[in-house]
mmCIF file of C-alpha atoms in Angstrom:
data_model
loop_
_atom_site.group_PDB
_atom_site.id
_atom_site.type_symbol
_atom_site.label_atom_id
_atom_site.label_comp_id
_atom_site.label_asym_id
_atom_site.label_seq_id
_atom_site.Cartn_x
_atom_site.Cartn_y
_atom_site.Cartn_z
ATOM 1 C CA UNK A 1173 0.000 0.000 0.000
ATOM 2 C CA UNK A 1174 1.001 3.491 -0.642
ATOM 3 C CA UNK A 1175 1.256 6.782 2.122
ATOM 4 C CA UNK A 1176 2.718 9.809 2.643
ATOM 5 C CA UNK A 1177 3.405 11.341 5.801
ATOM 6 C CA UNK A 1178 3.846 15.147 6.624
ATOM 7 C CA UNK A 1179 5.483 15.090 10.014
ATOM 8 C CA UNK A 1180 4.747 19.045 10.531
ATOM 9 C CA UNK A 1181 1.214 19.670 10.935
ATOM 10 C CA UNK A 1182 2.679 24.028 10.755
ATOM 11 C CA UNK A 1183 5.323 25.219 9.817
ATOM 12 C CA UNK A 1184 6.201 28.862 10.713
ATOM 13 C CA UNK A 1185 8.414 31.142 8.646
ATOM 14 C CA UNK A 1186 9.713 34.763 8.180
ATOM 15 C CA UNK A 1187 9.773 36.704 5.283
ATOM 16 C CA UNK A 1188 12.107 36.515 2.991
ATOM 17 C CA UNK A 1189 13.531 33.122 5.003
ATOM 18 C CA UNK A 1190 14.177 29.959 3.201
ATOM 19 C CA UNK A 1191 11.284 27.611 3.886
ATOM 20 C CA UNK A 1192 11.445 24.159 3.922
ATOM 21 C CA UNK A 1193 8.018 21.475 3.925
ATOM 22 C CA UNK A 1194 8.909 17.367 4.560
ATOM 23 C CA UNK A 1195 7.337 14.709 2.946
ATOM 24 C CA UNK A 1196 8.116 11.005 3.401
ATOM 25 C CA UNK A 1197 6.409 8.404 1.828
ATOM 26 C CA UNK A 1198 6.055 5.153 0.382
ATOM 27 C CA UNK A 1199 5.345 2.813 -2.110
ATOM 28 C CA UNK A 1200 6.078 -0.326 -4.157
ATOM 29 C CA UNK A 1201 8.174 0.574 -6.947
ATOM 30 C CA UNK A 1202 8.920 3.966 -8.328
ATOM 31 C CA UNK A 1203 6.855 6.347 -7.420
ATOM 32 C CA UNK A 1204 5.177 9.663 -9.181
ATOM 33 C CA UNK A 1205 5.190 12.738 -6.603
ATOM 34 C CA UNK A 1206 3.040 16.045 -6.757
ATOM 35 C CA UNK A 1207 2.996 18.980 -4.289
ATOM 36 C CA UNK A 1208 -0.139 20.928 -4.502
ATOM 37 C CA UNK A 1209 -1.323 23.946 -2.470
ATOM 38 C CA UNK A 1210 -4.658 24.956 -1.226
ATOM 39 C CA UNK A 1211 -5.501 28.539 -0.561
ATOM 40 C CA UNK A 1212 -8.667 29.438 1.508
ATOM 41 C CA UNK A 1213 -11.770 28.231 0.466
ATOM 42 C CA UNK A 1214 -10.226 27.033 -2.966
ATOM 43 C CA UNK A 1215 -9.329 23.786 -4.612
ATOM 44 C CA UNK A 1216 -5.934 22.060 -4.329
ATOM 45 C CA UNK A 1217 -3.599 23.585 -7.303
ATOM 46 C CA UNK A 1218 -0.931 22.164 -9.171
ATOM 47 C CA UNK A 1219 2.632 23.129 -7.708
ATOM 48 C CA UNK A 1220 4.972 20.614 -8.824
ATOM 49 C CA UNK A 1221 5.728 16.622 -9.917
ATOM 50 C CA UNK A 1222 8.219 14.471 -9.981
ATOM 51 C CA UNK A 1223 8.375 11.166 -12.226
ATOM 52 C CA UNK A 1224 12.120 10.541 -13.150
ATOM 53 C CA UNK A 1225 15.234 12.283 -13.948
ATOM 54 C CA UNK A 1226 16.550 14.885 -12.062
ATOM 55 C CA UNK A 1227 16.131 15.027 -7.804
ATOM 56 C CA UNK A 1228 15.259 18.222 -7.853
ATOM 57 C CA UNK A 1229 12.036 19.158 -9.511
ATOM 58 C CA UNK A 1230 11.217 23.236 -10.246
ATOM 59 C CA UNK A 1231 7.315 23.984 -10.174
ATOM 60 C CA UNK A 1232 5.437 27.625 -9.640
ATOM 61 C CA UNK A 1233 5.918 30.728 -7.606
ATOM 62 C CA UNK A 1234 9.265 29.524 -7.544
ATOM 63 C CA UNK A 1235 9.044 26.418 -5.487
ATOM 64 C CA UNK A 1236 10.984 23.500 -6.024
ATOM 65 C CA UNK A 1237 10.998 20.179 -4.184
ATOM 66 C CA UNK A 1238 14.272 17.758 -3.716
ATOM 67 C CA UNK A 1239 13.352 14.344 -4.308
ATOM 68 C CA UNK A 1240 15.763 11.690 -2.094
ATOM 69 C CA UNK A 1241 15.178 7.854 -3.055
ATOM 70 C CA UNK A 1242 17.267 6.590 0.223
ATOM 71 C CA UNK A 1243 14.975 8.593 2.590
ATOM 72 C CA UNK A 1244 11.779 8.177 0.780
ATOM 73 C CA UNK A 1245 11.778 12.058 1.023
ATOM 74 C CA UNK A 1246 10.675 14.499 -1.350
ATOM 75 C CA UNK A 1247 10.617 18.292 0.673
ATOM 76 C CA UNK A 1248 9.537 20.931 -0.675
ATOM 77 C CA UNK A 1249 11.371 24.581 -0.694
ATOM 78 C CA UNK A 1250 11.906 28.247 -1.578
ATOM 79 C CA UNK A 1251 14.730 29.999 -1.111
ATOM 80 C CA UNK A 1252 12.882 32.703 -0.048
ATOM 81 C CA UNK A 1253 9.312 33.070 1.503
ATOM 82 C CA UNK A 1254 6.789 35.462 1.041
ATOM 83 C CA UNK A 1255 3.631 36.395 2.562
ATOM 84 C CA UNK A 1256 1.675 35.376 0.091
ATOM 85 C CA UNK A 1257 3.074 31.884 0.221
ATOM 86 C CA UNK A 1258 0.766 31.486 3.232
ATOM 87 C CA UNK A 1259 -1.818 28.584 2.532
ATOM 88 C CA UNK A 1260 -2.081 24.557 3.121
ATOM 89 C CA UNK A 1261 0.447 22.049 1.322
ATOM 90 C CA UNK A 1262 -0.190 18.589 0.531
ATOM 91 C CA UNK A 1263 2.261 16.302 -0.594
ATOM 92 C CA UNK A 1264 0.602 13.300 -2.814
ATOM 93 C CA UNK A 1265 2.163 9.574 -3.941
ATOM 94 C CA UNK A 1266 0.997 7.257 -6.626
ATOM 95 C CA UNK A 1267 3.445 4.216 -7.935
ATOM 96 C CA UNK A 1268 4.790 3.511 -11.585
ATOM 97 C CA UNK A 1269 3.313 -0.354 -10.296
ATOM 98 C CA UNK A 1270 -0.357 1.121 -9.001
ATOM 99 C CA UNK A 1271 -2.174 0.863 -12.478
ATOM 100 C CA UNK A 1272 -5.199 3.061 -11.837
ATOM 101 C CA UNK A 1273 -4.758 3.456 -8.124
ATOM 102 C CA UNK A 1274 -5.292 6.932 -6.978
ATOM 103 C CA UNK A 1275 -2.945 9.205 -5.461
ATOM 104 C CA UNK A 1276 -2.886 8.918 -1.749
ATOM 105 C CA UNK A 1277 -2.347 12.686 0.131
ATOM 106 C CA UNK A 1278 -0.748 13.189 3.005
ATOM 107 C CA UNK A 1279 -2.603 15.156 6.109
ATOM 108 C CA UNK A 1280 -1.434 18.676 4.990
ATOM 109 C CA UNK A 1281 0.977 21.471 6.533
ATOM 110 C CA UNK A 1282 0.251 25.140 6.863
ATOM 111 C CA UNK A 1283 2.401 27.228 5.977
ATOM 112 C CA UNK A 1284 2.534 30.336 7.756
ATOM 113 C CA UNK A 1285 4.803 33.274 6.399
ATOM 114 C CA UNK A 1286 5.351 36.726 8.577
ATOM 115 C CA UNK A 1287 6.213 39.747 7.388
ATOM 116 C CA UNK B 1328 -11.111 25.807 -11.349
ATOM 117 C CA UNK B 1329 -11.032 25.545 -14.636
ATOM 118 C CA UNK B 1330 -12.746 22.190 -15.694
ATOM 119 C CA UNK B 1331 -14.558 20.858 -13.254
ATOM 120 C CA UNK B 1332 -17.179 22.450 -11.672
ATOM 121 C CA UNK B 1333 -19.295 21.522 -8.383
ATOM 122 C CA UNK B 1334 -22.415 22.404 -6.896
ATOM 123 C CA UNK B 1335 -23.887 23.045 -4.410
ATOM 124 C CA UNK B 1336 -20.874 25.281 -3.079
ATOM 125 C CA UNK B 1337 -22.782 25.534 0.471
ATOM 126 C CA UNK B 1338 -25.432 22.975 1.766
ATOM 127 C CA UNK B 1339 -26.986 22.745 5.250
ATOM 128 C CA UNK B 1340 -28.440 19.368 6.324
ATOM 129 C CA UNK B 1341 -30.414 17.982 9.040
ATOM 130 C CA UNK B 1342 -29.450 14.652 10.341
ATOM 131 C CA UNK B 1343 -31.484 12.021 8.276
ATOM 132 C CA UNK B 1344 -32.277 14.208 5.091
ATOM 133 C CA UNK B 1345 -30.584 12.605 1.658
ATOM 134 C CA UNK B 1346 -28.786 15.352 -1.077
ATOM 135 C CA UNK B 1347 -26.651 14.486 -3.978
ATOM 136 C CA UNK B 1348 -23.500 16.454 -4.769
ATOM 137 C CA UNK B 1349 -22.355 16.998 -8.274
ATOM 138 C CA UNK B 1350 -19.316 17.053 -10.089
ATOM 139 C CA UNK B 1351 -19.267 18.631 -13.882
ATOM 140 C CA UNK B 1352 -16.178 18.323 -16.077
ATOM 141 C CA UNK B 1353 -15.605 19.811 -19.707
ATOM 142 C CA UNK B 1354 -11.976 17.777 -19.888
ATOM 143 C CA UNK B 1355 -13.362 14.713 -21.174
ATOM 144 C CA UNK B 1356 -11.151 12.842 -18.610
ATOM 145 C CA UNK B 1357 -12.079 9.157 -17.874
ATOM 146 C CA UNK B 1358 -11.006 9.540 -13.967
ATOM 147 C CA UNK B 1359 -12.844 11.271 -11.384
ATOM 148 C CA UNK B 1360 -12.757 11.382 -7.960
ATOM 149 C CA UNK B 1361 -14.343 12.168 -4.549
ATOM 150 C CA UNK B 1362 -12.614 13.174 -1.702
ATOM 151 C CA UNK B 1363 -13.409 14.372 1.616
ATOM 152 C CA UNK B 1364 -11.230 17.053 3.767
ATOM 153 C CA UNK B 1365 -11.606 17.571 7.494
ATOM 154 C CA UNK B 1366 -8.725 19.145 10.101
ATOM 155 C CA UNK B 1367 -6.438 17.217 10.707
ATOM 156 C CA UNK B 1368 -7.467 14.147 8.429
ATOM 157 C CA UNK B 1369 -6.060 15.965 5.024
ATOM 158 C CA UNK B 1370 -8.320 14.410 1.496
ATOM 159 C CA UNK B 1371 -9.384 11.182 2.159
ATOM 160 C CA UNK B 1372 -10.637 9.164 -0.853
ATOM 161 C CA UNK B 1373 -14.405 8.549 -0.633
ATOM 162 C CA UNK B 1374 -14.947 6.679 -4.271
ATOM 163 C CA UNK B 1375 -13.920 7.401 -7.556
ATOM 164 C CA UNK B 1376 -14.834 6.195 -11.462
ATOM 165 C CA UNK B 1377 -12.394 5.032 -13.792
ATOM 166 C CA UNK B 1378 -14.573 5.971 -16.681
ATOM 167 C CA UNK B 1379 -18.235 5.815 -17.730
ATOM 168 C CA UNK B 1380 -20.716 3.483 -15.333
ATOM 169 C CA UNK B 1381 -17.869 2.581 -13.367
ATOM 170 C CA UNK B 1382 -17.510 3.080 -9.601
ATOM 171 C CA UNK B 1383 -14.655 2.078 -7.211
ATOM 172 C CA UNK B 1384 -14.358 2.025 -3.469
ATOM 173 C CA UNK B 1385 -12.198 4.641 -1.478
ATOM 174 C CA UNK B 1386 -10.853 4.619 1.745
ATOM 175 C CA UNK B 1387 -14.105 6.400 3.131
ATOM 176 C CA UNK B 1388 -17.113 4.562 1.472
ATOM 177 C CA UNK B 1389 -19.556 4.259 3.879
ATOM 178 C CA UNK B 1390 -22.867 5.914 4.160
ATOM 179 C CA UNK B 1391 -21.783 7.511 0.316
ATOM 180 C CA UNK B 1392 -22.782 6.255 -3.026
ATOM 181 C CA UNK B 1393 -21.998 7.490 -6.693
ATOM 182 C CA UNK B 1394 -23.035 7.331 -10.006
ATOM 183 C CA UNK B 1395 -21.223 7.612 -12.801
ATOM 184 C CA UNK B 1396 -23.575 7.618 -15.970
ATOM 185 C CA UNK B 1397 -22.371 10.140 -18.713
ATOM 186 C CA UNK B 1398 -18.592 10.831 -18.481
ATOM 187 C CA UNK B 1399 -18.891 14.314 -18.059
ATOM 188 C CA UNK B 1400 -20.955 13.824 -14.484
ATOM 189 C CA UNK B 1401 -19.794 11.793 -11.321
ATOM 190 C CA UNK B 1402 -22.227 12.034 -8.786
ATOM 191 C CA UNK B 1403 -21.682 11.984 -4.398
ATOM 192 C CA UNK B 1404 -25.102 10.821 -3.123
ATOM 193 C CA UNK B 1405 -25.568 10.853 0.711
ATOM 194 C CA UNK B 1406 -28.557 8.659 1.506
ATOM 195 C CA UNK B 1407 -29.296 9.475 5.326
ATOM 196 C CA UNK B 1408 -26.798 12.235 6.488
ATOM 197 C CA UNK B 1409 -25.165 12.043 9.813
ATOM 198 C CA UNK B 1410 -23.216 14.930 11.485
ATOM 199 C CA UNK B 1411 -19.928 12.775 10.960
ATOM 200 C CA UNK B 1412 -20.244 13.719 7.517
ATOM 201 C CA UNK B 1413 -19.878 17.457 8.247
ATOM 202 C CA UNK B 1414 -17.038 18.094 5.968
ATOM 203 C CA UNK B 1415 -15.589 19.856 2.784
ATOM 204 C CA UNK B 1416 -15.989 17.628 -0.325
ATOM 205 C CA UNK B 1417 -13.911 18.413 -3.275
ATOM 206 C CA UNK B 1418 -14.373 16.291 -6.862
ATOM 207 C CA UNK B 1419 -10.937 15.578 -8.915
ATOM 208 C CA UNK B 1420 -10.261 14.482 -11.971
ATOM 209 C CA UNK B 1421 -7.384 13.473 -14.187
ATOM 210 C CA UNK B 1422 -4.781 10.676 -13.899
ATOM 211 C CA UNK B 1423 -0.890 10.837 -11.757
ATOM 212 C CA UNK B 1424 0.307 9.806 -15.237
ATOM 213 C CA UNK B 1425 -1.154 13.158 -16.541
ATOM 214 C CA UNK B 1426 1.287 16.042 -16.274
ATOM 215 C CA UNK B 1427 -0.640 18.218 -13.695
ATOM 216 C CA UNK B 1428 -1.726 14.943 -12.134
ATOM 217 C CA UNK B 1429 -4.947 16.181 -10.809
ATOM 218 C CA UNK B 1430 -7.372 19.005 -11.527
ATOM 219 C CA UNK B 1431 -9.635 19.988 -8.238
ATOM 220 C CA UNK B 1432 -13.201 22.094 -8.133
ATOM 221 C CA UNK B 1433 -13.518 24.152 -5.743
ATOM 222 C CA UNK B 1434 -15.232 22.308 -3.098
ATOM 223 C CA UNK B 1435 -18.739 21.658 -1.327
ATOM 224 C CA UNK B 1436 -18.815 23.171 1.878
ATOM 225 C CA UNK B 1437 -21.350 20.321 3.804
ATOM 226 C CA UNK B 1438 -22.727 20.978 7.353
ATOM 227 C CA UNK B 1439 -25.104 18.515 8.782
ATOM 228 C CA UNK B 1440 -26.780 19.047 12.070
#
């Protein structure tokens, strides 16, 4: 079975800091990875994936996320945080061996950024 | 959300009384999905379609049931609401393989009392 785990239920940041969200998870085989971020009373959006190729994976608003095969890890970060960074993050898992099994999500971090 | 569309956005139940949620895409995608969000739980996966008149078990089945009988509509039916299914209900579609992976609406605010 597949799962993702977000150890931080909130994560606090300043401005302008480097932020940093963790993700472990896991699953038979490969695995495809997604970040997405929900802002108030919206839908999840797309912020990044990773299938193969290179560990670390660029996506919007200038977040990447550092995928780590030994650890099962795939963080996500920004070298620099804004305020308007501020929302829910869910990391998400499916496996290159699930067929049409659907992505399992992780319990979500906020992400709070202060000016 | 471009896509996928749900309604009602808002909904206030009493215990006991039946609705039926519905999800609308224009993507022509075979998946959809229903998931549930509560604090603390993140999206748990109610039931989901792999294409037309097809319907699959989640992780969160019970006391739901869906339809699935044009393409373009997947349907959340609660039969006898209970206050445990006070929650935020958001319909997906698309496929991990897809290079977005998923597509969300915007979500069905449900309150049962």
């Amino acid at each position: 079975a597949q799962s993702v785990a977000q150890p931080e239920d909130q994560v606090n940041v300043a401005e302008g800091n480097p932020l940093t969200v963790k993700c472990t998870y896991s699953v038979s085989g490969n695995p495809y990875l997604f970040w997405y971020v929900q802002y108030p009373n919206r839908g999840l959006q797309f912020l990044l994936k990773y299938i193969t190729g290179d560990n670390l994976v660029k996506g919007s608003y200038g977040f990447e996320a550092e995928f780590n095969k030994s650890q099962t890890s795939f963080h996500l970060k920004k070298p620099s945080a804004l305020v308007s960074d501020s929302a829910l993050y869910f990391c998400a898992v499916s496996g290159f061996k699930s067929g049409n099994t659907p992505l399992v999500f992780g319990k979500g971090t906020r992400l709070s950024v202060i000016a | 959300n471009a896509g996928v569309t749900q309604t009602p956005k808002f909904r206030v139940l009493k215990t006991g009384q039946s609705m039926t949620l519905l999800c609308a895409q224009d993507m022509n995608h075979e998946y959809m999905y229903w998931y549930r969000q509560d604090p603390g739980m993140g999206l748990r996966l109610i039931h989901y379609s792999v294409g037309e008149g097809t319907t699959a078990k989640g992780e969160v089945p019970d006391g739901y049931n869906v339809s699935r009988l044009k393409k373009q509509n997947f349907l959340l039916g609660l039969e006898s609401a209970a206050p445990s299914q006070t929650s935020v209900y958001f319909c997906a579609i698309g496929n991990h393989r897809d290079r977005k992976g998923y597509t969300f609406g915007s979500g069905t605010r449900l309150t049962v009392v």
